[in-house]
Amino acid sequence: MQIKVFKERTAKAAMDRVRAELGADAVILHTKKYTTGGIFGYGGKKMVEVTAAVEDKPRTAILPPVINSTAPAPDSKPISKPVRQQAVPEQMKPIVPKKVLQNYKTVNYNEPAADTPGEDTVSADHVRQPKIIKASDNMQDMNTGENGQEVKIRQLETELAQMKLMLNDVLKGQGKSAESDTVSLQEALQQQEVDDAIIEEIVNQSADSNALLDKNMPAARKILLDYLAQYIKPPTGIELTAGRPKIVALIGTTGVGKTTTLAKIAARFALEHGVRAALITADTYRISAVDQLKTYSDIIGLPLEIVYSPSELKDTIDKHKDKQLILIDTAGRSQHNEYQLMELHDLLAASSGIEKHLVLSATTKPRDVVDIIRKFSLCAPDRVIFTKTDETSSIGMVLNLLKQYPITLSYFTNGQSVPDDIFPALAKNLADLLLR
């Protein structure tokens, strides 16, 4: 048996090479799409990789990739005329990546021979002939685990999704479209600029074919949710403490939406839950900052205090110790200005009970977000809020950060409406943003 890997820009070009080099009897073992080159996900080329195989001898029947039926009758005739393959010298025989061979084995094929070559590569000569699985055996296995009917339906959904995506790619090459809005789970994550290593982990934790499922299918969403559950801690948001006020300060750079986010939180607690709250602003650098928060406080019906120093902040907190929630708005600080960061650190040291939420904009460049997290670690933030998720076309940066840093999320915001456009940073909500 010959096994070869073909890499082309389109699925049609790859299939043309398969037919040209392996003939009409070639069997597709594995397909995947990936992006190569570019800088930070930009300017890369989209490629299609197809792994195909063909037997050296004429075949009398074609086996499907997932065998779920009885063996062909002995008198079955060849579906198409076999193509005679020329003998390939030993030194020219293809070397198949180990991962591809493992994918090949997952669809009910025998294990390779005991004398399989080393860890990294496997010679095509060591791939045994496929064994036929009887339908009765499959049903017996199904009855010992999940419901047989559900397994059949899931297999059919997966196969149909694969065929639809392949057909769509072929028709696109001919200037047509089978379904223009069809996007696979893997493609959706690539469009959201999720790191390639993370996409590979998500794909490898389930059957490879699941990565080709339409992103709108429940099975694709479940795969993503299972992965996110490993890295997203249950968000606590802001939890009130009985007998003493909960003190929360929003910190971050200029223009990320701290004041608007603080107003949303205040409105949710005061108007929807009847919580006794007070607002404090230390943002005396922007001319309009105090006026903006004063407008919100009047609408919500909450007292607003202005402070200029750590001692004034401490006195104001003591003044409102009868409240259930005290929200503090701070001035925006550049992560490159060490003096301003130290000034913010000293302000927050006025009370040891202040819970700090670092506010980050989802529109900020990934490298800058990493820099902000590192520099604001001086203030020891407890939670992270991502704002402006509606103003970016890619939210993969959030997942990349969760994988890289032990941060805890509290909220996402997706607009300027107070108090509506804020929601907890649950795994299901991040999945919705990644699959939108």
Short mmCIF file of C-alpha atoms in Angstrom, two decimals:
data_model
loop_
_atom_site.label_atom_id
_atom_site.label_comp_id
_atom_site.label_asym_id
_atom_site.label_seq_id
_atom_site.Cartn_x
_atom_site.Cartn_y
_atom_site.Cartn_z
CA MET A 1 0.00 0.00 0.00
CA GLN A 2 1.20 3.50 -0.82
CA ILE A 3 0.39 6.41 1.50
CA LYS A 4 1.19 9.98 0.50
CA VAL A 5 0.57 13.44 1.91
CA PHE A 6 -0.46 16.23 -0.48
CA LYS A 7 -0.35 19.95 0.45
CA GLU A 8 -2.05 22.50 -1.78
CA ARG A 9 -3.77 25.89 -1.53
CA THR A 10 -7.24 24.44 -2.24
CA ALA A 11 -9.02 21.15 -1.69
CA LYS A 12 -9.64 20.84 -5.43
CA ALA A 13 -5.94 21.15 -6.24
CA ALA A 14 -5.09 18.55 -3.60
CA MET A 15 -7.72 16.11 -4.92
CA ASP A 16 -6.44 16.61 -8.48
CA ARG A 17 -2.95 15.63 -7.33
CA VAL A 18 -4.33 12.60 -5.50
CA ARG A 19 -6.08 11.38 -8.66
CA ALA A 20 -3.07 12.17 -10.86
CA GLU A 21 -0.49 10.41 -8.67
CA LEU A 22 -2.45 7.60 -6.99
CA GLY A 23 -5.28 7.03 -9.44
CA ALA A 24 -9.05 6.77 -9.14
CA ASP A 25 -8.89 4.03 -6.48
CA ALA A 26 -7.13 6.27 -3.95
CA VAL A 27 -8.72 6.42 -0.48
CA ILE A 28 -8.68 9.65 1.56
CA LEU A 29 -7.40 8.88 5.06
CA HIS A 30 -7.20 12.34 6.59
CA THR A 31 -7.77 16.00 5.67
CA LYS A 32 -6.99 19.20 7.50
CA LYS A 33 -6.75 22.93 6.90
CA TYR A 34 -4.09 25.17 8.38
CA THR A 35 -2.41 28.54 7.94
CA THR A 36 1.30 28.89 7.27
CA GLY A 37 3.58 31.93 7.34
CA GLY A 38 2.55 35.45 8.23
CA ILE A 39 3.25 37.49 11.34
CA PHE A 40 1.03 37.06 14.44
CA GLY A 41 -1.66 35.45 12.32
CA TYR A 42 -1.63 38.12 9.60
CA GLY A 43 -0.63 37.53 5.99
CA GLY A 44 -0.52 33.73 6.30
CA LYS A 45 -1.48 31.36 3.49
CA LYS A 46 -4.37 28.95 3.98
CA MET A 47 -3.38 25.42 3.01
CA VAL A 48 -5.16 22.07 2.68
CA GLU A 49 -3.40 18.82 3.61
CA VAL A 50 -4.82 15.56 2.27
CA THR A 51 -3.44 12.13 3.23
CA ALA A 52 -4.38 9.45 0.70
CA ALA A 53 -3.57 5.78 0.16
CA VAL A 54 -3.84 3.26 -2.65
CA GLU A 55 -3.28 -0.48 -2.67
CA ASP A 56 -0.54 -1.98 -4.86
CA LYS A 57 -2.93 -4.65 -6.12
CA PRO A 58 -6.36 -4.22 -7.74
CA ARG A 59 -9.19 -4.01 -5.24
CA THR A 60 -12.58 -5.59 -5.55
CA ALA A 61 -14.43 -3.26 -3.22
CA ILE A 62 -14.04 0.19 -1.73
CA LEU A 63 -14.10 0.46 2.07
CA PRO A 64 -15.53 3.66 3.57
CA PRO A 65 -13.39 5.63 6.05
CA VAL A 66 -15.64 4.52 8.95
CA ILE A 67 -16.74 0.89 8.49
CA ASN A 68 -20.23 0.39 9.81
CA SER A 69 -21.75 -2.27 7.59
CA THR A 70 -21.37 -5.92 6.66
CA ALA A 71 -18.52 -7.07 4.44
CA PRO A 72 -19.07 -6.96 0.66
CA ALA A 73 -20.40 -10.10 -0.93
CA PRO A 74 -17.75 -12.42 -2.42
CA ASP A 75 -19.17 -11.95 -5.91
CA SER A 76 -19.15 -8.12 -5.73
CA LYS A 77 -17.61 -6.48 -8.76
CA PRO A 78 -15.07 -3.69 -8.81
CA ILE A 79 -16.67 -0.26 -8.82
CA SER A 80 -14.03 1.15 -11.12
CA LYS A 81 -11.21 -0.26 -13.17
CA PRO A 82 -8.13 -0.53 -10.96
CA VAL A 83 -5.03 1.41 -11.91
CA ARG A 84 -1.81 -0.57 -12.02
CA GLN A 85 0.83 1.00 -9.78
CA GLN A 86 4.52 0.83 -10.64
CA ALA A 87 6.88 -0.68 -8.10
CA VAL A 88 8.50 1.93 -5.93
CA PRO A 89 12.18 1.47 -4.99
CA GLU A 90 12.81 1.06 -1.25
CA GLN A 91 14.60 4.39 -0.94
CA MET A 92 11.68 6.24 -2.61
CA LYS A 93 8.87 4.79 -0.50
CA PRO A 94 6.95 7.55 1.34
CA ILE A 95 7.52 8.19 5.01
CA VAL A 96 4.28 8.83 6.84
CA PRO A 97 4.17 11.08 9.94
CA LYS A 98 3.30 9.13 13.07
CA LYS A 99 0.24 11.33 13.79
CA VAL A 100 -1.23 10.53 10.37
CA LEU A 101 -0.78 6.82 10.98
CA GLN A 102 -2.47 7.13 14.36
CA ASN A 103 -5.44 8.86 12.70
CA TYR A 104 -5.49 6.02 10.18
CA LYS A 105 -5.68 3.45 12.98
CA THR A 106 -8.55 5.14 14.78
CA VAL A 107 -11.02 4.11 12.07
CA ASN A 108 -10.95 0.35 12.85
CA TYR A 109 -7.62 -0.59 11.26
CA ASN A 110 -5.07 -3.07 12.61
CA GLU A 111 -2.04 -2.03 14.67
CA PRO A 112 1.29 -1.74 12.79
CA ALA A 113 3.72 -4.64 12.90
CA ALA A 114 5.98 -5.06 15.94
CA ASP A 115 9.07 -4.06 13.94
CA THR A 116 7.63 -0.59 13.16
CA PRO A 117 10.45 2.00 12.76
CA GLY A 118 11.30 4.66 15.38
CA GLU A 119 9.21 7.21 17.24
CA ASP A 120 8.97 9.96 14.67
CA THR A 121 8.29 8.19 11.36
CA VAL A 122 6.63 5.01 10.12
CA SER A 123 7.29 3.37 6.77
CA ALA A 124 4.30 2.75 4.56
CA ASP A 125 5.28 -0.94 4.31
CA HIS A 126 4.30 -1.42 7.95
CA VAL A 127 0.66 -0.43 7.47
CA ARG A 128 -1.39 -3.62 7.42
CA GLN A 129 -4.44 -4.34 5.35
CA PRO A 130 -7.74 -3.06 6.78
CA LYS A 131 -9.91 -5.52 8.61
CA ILE A 132 -13.64 -5.62 7.96
CA ILE A 133 -15.86 -5.08 10.97
CA LYS A 134 -19.24 -6.75 10.85
CA ALA A 135 -22.33 -4.74 11.58
CA SER A 136 -23.25 -7.18 14.33
CA ASP A 137 -19.91 -6.51 16.07
CA ASN A 138 -20.48 -2.77 15.90
CA MET A 139 -23.95 -3.09 17.37
CA GLN A 140 -22.58 -5.22 20.20
CA ASP A 141 -20.00 -2.54 21.03
CA MET A 142 -22.64 0.17 20.86
CA ASN A 143 -24.95 -1.67 23.20
CA THR A 144 -22.23 -1.87 25.86
CA GLY A 145 -21.79 1.93 25.90
CA GLU A 146 -23.85 4.72 24.45
CA ASN A 147 -27.19 4.19 22.77
CA GLY A 148 -26.55 2.61 19.37
CA GLN A 149 -28.97 4.89 17.57
CA GLU A 150 -27.31 8.03 18.98
CA VAL A 151 -23.88 6.77 17.90
CA LYS A 152 -25.17 6.15 14.38
CA ILE A 153 -26.69 9.64 14.18
CA ARG A 154 -23.48 11.28 15.41
CA GLN A 155 -21.42 9.33 12.85
CA LEU A 156 -23.78 10.38 10.06
CA GLU A 157 -23.63 14.04 11.16
CA THR A 158 -19.83 13.97 11.15
CA GLU A 159 -19.60 12.33 7.71
CA LEU A 160 -22.16 14.72 6.21
CA ALA A 161 -20.32 17.73 7.65
CA GLN A 162 -17.03 16.52 6.14
CA MET A 163 -18.57 15.93 2.74
CA LYS A 164 -20.30 19.33 2.77
CA LEU A 165 -17.07 21.16 3.60
CA MET A 166 -15.09 19.27 0.93
CA LEU A 167 -17.79 19.91 -1.66
CA ASN A 168 -17.90 23.58 -0.71
CA ASP A 169 -14.13 23.93 -1.22
CA VAL A 170 -14.28 22.18 -4.61
CA LEU A 171 -17.16 24.34 -5.81
CA LYS A 172 -15.43 27.50 -4.61
CA GLY A 173 -12.52 26.57 -6.86
CA GLN A 174 -14.99 26.53 -9.75
CA GLY A 175 -16.41 29.95 -8.85
CA LYS A 176 -19.45 28.51 -7.07
CA SER A 177 -20.50 28.02 -3.46
CA ALA A 178 -22.35 25.13 -1.85
CA GLU A 179 -23.12 27.08 1.31
CA SER A 180 -21.20 30.33 1.69
CA ASP A 181 -21.67 30.62 5.44
CA THR A 182 -20.37 27.15 6.31
CA VAL A 183 -17.39 27.45 8.66
CA SER A 184 -15.81 24.54 10.52
CA LEU A 185 -14.83 24.64 14.20
CA GLN A 186 -11.16 24.70 13.25
CA GLU A 187 -11.67 27.54 10.75
CA ALA A 188 -13.71 29.53 13.28
CA LEU A 189 -10.93 29.34 15.86
CA GLN A 190 -8.34 30.33 13.25
CA GLN A 191 -10.47 33.35 12.28
CA GLN A 192 -10.64 34.31 15.97
CA GLU A 193 -6.80 34.22 16.05
CA VAL A 194 -6.56 31.43 18.60
CA ASP A 195 -2.99 30.12 18.82
CA ASP A 196 -2.29 27.17 16.52
CA ALA A 197 -1.03 25.10 19.48
CA ILE A 198 -4.36 25.58 21.28
CA ILE A 199 -6.35 24.67 18.16
CA GLU A 200 -4.29 21.49 17.85
CA GLU A 201 -5.05 20.62 21.50
CA ILE A 202 -8.77 21.14 20.93
CA VAL A 203 -8.66 18.98 17.81
CA ASN A 204 -6.58 16.24 19.45
CA GLN A 205 -8.85 15.91 22.49
CA SER A 206 -11.55 14.48 20.21
CA ALA A 207 -11.78 12.71 16.88
CA ASP A 208 -9.97 14.67 14.15
CA SER A 209 -13.10 14.65 12.02
CA ASN A 210 -14.91 16.72 14.67
CA ALA A 211 -12.71 19.70 13.83
CA LEU A 212 -14.47 19.76 10.45
CA LEU A 213 -17.91 20.02 11.99
CA ASP A 214 -19.85 23.19 11.22
CA LYS A 215 -19.21 25.64 14.09
CA ASN A 216 -23.00 26.00 14.55
CA MET A 217 -23.48 22.30 15.29
CA PRO A 218 -24.06 21.41 18.98
CA ALA A 219 -21.28 18.80 18.83
CA ALA A 220 -18.72 21.45 17.79
CA ARG A 221 -19.79 23.77 20.61
CA LYS A 222 -19.52 20.93 23.16
CA ILE A 223 -15.94 20.20 22.06
CA LEU A 224 -15.01 23.83 22.66
CA LEU A 225 -16.86 23.99 26.00
CA ASP A 226 -15.06 20.87 27.24
CA TYR A 227 -11.73 22.53 26.49
CA LEU A 228 -12.64 25.92 27.99
CA ALA A 229 -13.77 24.24 31.21
CA GLN A 230 -10.14 23.28 31.85
CA TYR A 231 -8.89 26.88 31.85
CA ILE A 232 -11.78 29.11 32.87
CA LYS A 233 -12.25 29.14 36.62
CA PRO A 234 -15.87 29.54 37.74
CA PRO A 235 -16.26 33.34 37.62
CA THR A 236 -17.09 34.86 40.95
CA GLY A 237 -17.71 38.36 39.63
CA ILE A 238 -18.43 40.60 42.61
CA GLU A 239 -19.72 38.78 45.68
CA LEU A 240 -21.08 40.77 48.60
CA THR A 241 -19.90 40.04 52.12
CA ALA A 242 -22.36 40.03 55.00
CA GLY A 243 -21.66 42.50 57.80
CA ARG A 244 -19.13 44.69 55.96
CA PRO A 245 -18.97 46.58 52.67
CA LYS A 246 -17.53 45.03 49.55
CA ILE A 247 -14.95 47.48 48.15
CA VAL A 248 -14.11 47.14 44.44
CA ALA A 249 -11.73 49.30 42.39
CA LEU A 250 -11.47 49.25 38.60
CA ILE A 251 -7.94 49.85 37.28
CA GLY A 252 -6.42 49.91 33.80
CA THR A 253 -5.09 52.08 31.01
CA THR A 254 -6.83 55.13 29.55
CA GLY A 255 -9.85 54.58 27.29
CA VAL A 256 -10.65 50.94 28.11
CA GLY A 257 -14.11 51.81 29.50
CA LYS A 258 -13.59 51.73 33.28
CA THR A 259 -16.14 54.44 34.09
CA THR A 260 -18.89 52.97 31.89
CA THR A 261 -18.20 49.47 33.24
CA LEU A 262 -18.38 50.76 36.82
CA ALA A 263 -21.75 52.37 36.05
CA LYS A 264 -23.06 49.07 34.63
CA ILE A 265 -22.01 47.18 37.76
CA ALA A 266 -23.50 49.85 40.01
CA ALA A 267 -26.80 49.85 38.12
CA ARG A 268 -27.06 46.05 38.19
CA PHE A 269 -26.58 45.85 41.95
CA ALA A 270 -28.56 48.97 42.93
CA LEU A 271 -31.50 48.83 40.50
CA GLU A 272 -31.91 45.08 39.99
CA HIS A 273 -30.93 43.78 43.44
CA GLY A 274 -31.61 46.76 45.69
CA VAL A 275 -28.07 46.85 47.08
CA ARG A 276 -27.02 49.92 49.07
CA ALA A 277 -24.00 51.26 47.19
CA ALA A 278 -21.74 54.31 46.92
CA LEU A 279 -19.47 55.56 44.13
CA ILE A 280 -16.00 57.04 44.58
CA THR A 281 -13.88 58.54 41.81
CA ALA A 282 -10.16 59.20 41.97
CA ASP A 283 -10.05 60.13 38.27
CA THR A 284 -9.44 63.85 38.61
CA TYR A 285 -7.13 63.98 35.58
CA ARG A 286 -9.80 63.87 32.89
CA ILE A 287 -12.05 66.94 32.72
CA SER A 288 -15.15 64.96 31.80
CA ALA A 289 -14.56 61.96 34.06
CA VAL A 290 -16.27 63.34 37.15
CA ASP A 291 -19.18 64.78 35.15
CA GLN A 292 -19.73 61.44 33.41
CA LEU A 293 -19.86 59.50 36.67
CA LYS A 294 -21.98 62.22 38.30
CA THR A 295 -24.57 61.76 35.53
CA TYR A 296 -24.66 58.01 36.15
CA SER A 297 -24.90 58.45 39.94
CA ASP A 298 -27.86 60.82 39.58
CA ILE A 299 -29.70 58.42 37.28
CA ILE A 300 -29.07 55.39 39.51
CA GLY A 301 -29.63 57.37 42.70
CA LEU A 302 -26.27 56.71 44.39
CA PRO A 303 -23.97 59.09 46.30
CA LEU A 304 -20.74 60.11 44.54
CA GLU A 305 -17.52 61.12 46.34
CA ILE A 306 -14.36 62.64 44.83
CA VAL A 307 -10.95 61.87 46.37
CA TYR A 308 -7.46 63.20 45.61
CA SER A 309 -5.19 61.21 47.90
CA PRO A 310 -4.90 57.84 49.68
CA SER A 311 -5.85 59.44 53.01
CA GLU A 312 -9.03 60.94 51.53
CA LEU A 313 -9.90 57.57 50.03
CA LYS A 314 -9.52 55.89 53.43
CA ASP A 315 -11.73 58.50 55.11
CA THR A 316 -14.41 58.22 52.40
CA ILE A 317 -14.49 54.42 52.69
CA ASP A 318 -14.98 54.77 56.45
CA LYS A 319 -17.76 57.30 55.79
CA HIS A 320 -19.73 54.74 53.76
CA LYS A 321 -19.02 51.67 55.88
CA ASP A 322 -22.79 51.21 56.27
CA LYS A 323 -23.06 50.47 52.52
CA GLN A 324 -23.05 46.95 51.06
CA LEU A 325 -20.98 47.90 48.00
CA ILE A 326 -18.42 50.66 47.40
CA LEU A 327 -17.18 51.08 43.80
CA ILE A 328 -14.00 53.07 43.08
CA ASP A 329 -13.18 54.53 39.66
CA THR A 330 -9.46 55.23 39.16
CA ALA A 331 -7.62 57.31 36.57
CA GLY A 332 -6.23 55.56 33.51
CA ARG A 333 -2.53 54.77 33.81
CA SER A 334 0.00 53.94 31.09
CA GLN A 335 1.78 50.65 31.62
CA HIS A 336 4.98 52.40 30.51
CA ASN A 337 4.81 55.09 33.22
CA GLU A 338 6.32 53.62 36.39
CA TYR A 339 5.59 56.75 38.45
CA GLN A 340 1.86 56.63 37.62
CA LEU A 341 1.70 52.92 38.42
CA MET A 342 3.38 53.49 41.78
CA GLU A 343 0.96 56.34 42.48
CA LEU A 344 -1.97 53.98 41.74
CA HIS A 345 -0.40 51.33 43.98
CA ASP A 346 -0.17 53.82 46.88
CA LEU A 347 -3.80 54.90 46.39
CA LEU A 348 -5.09 51.34 46.56
CA ALA A 349 -2.99 50.69 49.67
CA ALA A 350 -5.39 52.98 51.57
CA SER A 351 -7.46 49.89 52.45
CA SER A 352 -6.36 46.27 52.54
CA GLY A 353 -9.89 45.15 51.70
CA ILE A 354 -10.01 46.63 48.18
CA GLU A 355 -10.70 44.03 45.47
CA LYS A 356 -9.02 45.12 42.24
CA HIS A 357 -10.40 44.35 38.76
CA LEU A 358 -8.03 45.02 35.85
CA VAL A 359 -10.04 46.31 32.88
CA LEU A 360 -8.69 45.34 29.44
CA SER A 361 -10.10 46.22 26.04
CA ALA A 362 -10.65 43.30 23.67
CA THR A 363 -9.52 45.62 20.85
CA THR A 364 -5.99 46.01 22.27
CA LYS A 365 -3.14 44.29 20.43
CA PRO A 366 -2.18 40.94 22.03
CA ARG A 367 1.41 42.04 22.70
CA ASP A 368 0.18 45.18 24.46
CA VAL A 369 -2.29 43.20 26.57
CA VAL A 370 0.52 40.94 27.78
CA ASP A 371 2.60 44.02 28.59
CA ILE A 372 -0.29 45.61 30.51
CA ILE A 373 -0.87 42.46 32.58
CA ARG A 374 2.79 42.29 33.50
CA LYS A 375 3.16 45.96 34.43
CA PHE A 376 -0.14 46.21 36.36
CA SER A 377 0.86 43.15 38.39
CA LEU A 378 2.44 45.78 40.67
CA CYS A 379 -1.10 46.48 41.89
CA ALA A 380 -1.89 42.75 42.29
CA PRO A 381 -5.25 42.66 40.43
CA ASP A 382 -7.67 39.95 41.61
CA ARG A 383 -9.86 39.72 38.50
CA VAL A 384 -9.84 40.72 34.82
CA ILE A 385 -12.71 42.37 32.91
CA PHE A 386 -12.68 42.39 29.09
CA THR A 387 -14.57 45.31 27.54
CA LYS A 388 -15.55 46.18 23.95
CA THR A 389 -15.98 42.58 22.80
CA ASP A 390 -18.45 43.95 20.25
CA GLU A 391 -15.77 46.16 18.66
CA THR A 392 -13.40 43.38 17.60
CA SER A 393 -13.72 40.61 15.04
CA SER A 394 -11.37 38.27 16.93
CA ILE A 395 -11.59 37.34 20.60
CA GLY A 396 -9.06 34.48 20.53
CA MET A 397 -6.62 36.64 22.50
CA VAL A 398 -8.67 35.94 25.65
CA LEU A 399 -8.27 32.18 25.29
CA ASN A 400 -4.56 32.58 24.51
CA LEU A 401 -4.09 34.59 27.73
CA LEU A 402 -6.03 32.09 29.85
CA LYS A 403 -3.71 29.35 28.59
CA GLN A 404 -0.58 31.42 29.28
CA TYR A 405 -1.38 33.19 32.57
CA PRO A 406 -3.25 32.11 35.75
CA ILE A 407 -5.78 34.94 35.51
CA THR A 408 -9.39 34.87 36.69
CA LEU A 409 -12.07 36.57 34.60
CA SER A 410 -15.07 38.35 36.08
CA TYR A 411 -17.06 40.07 33.30
CA PHE A 412 -17.33 40.72 29.57
CA THR A 413 -18.91 43.90 28.21
CA ASN A 414 -20.27 44.25 24.70
CA GLY A 415 -21.61 47.79 24.27
CA GLN A 416 -22.28 51.18 25.86
CA SER A 417 -25.77 50.50 27.18
CA VAL A 418 -26.06 50.79 30.97
CA PRO A 419 -26.74 48.36 32.61
CA ASP A 420 -27.51 45.85 29.85
CA ASP A 421 -24.21 45.30 28.04
CA ILE A 422 -22.35 43.33 30.68
CA PHE A 423 -22.39 39.59 31.41
CA PRO A 424 -20.38 37.14 33.54
CA ALA A 425 -17.27 35.53 32.04
CA LEU A 426 -18.66 32.01 31.91
CA ALA A 427 -17.16 29.35 29.64
CA LYS A 428 -20.39 29.23 27.63
CA ASN A 429 -20.27 33.00 27.05
CA LEU A 430 -16.67 32.87 25.82
CA ALA A 431 -17.63 29.96 23.55
CA ASP A 432 -20.42 32.09 22.07
CA LEU A 433 -17.91 34.88 21.36
CA LEU A 434 -15.47 32.46 19.72
CA LEU A 435 -18.17 30.87 17.54
CA ARG A 436 -20.10 34.03 16.57
#
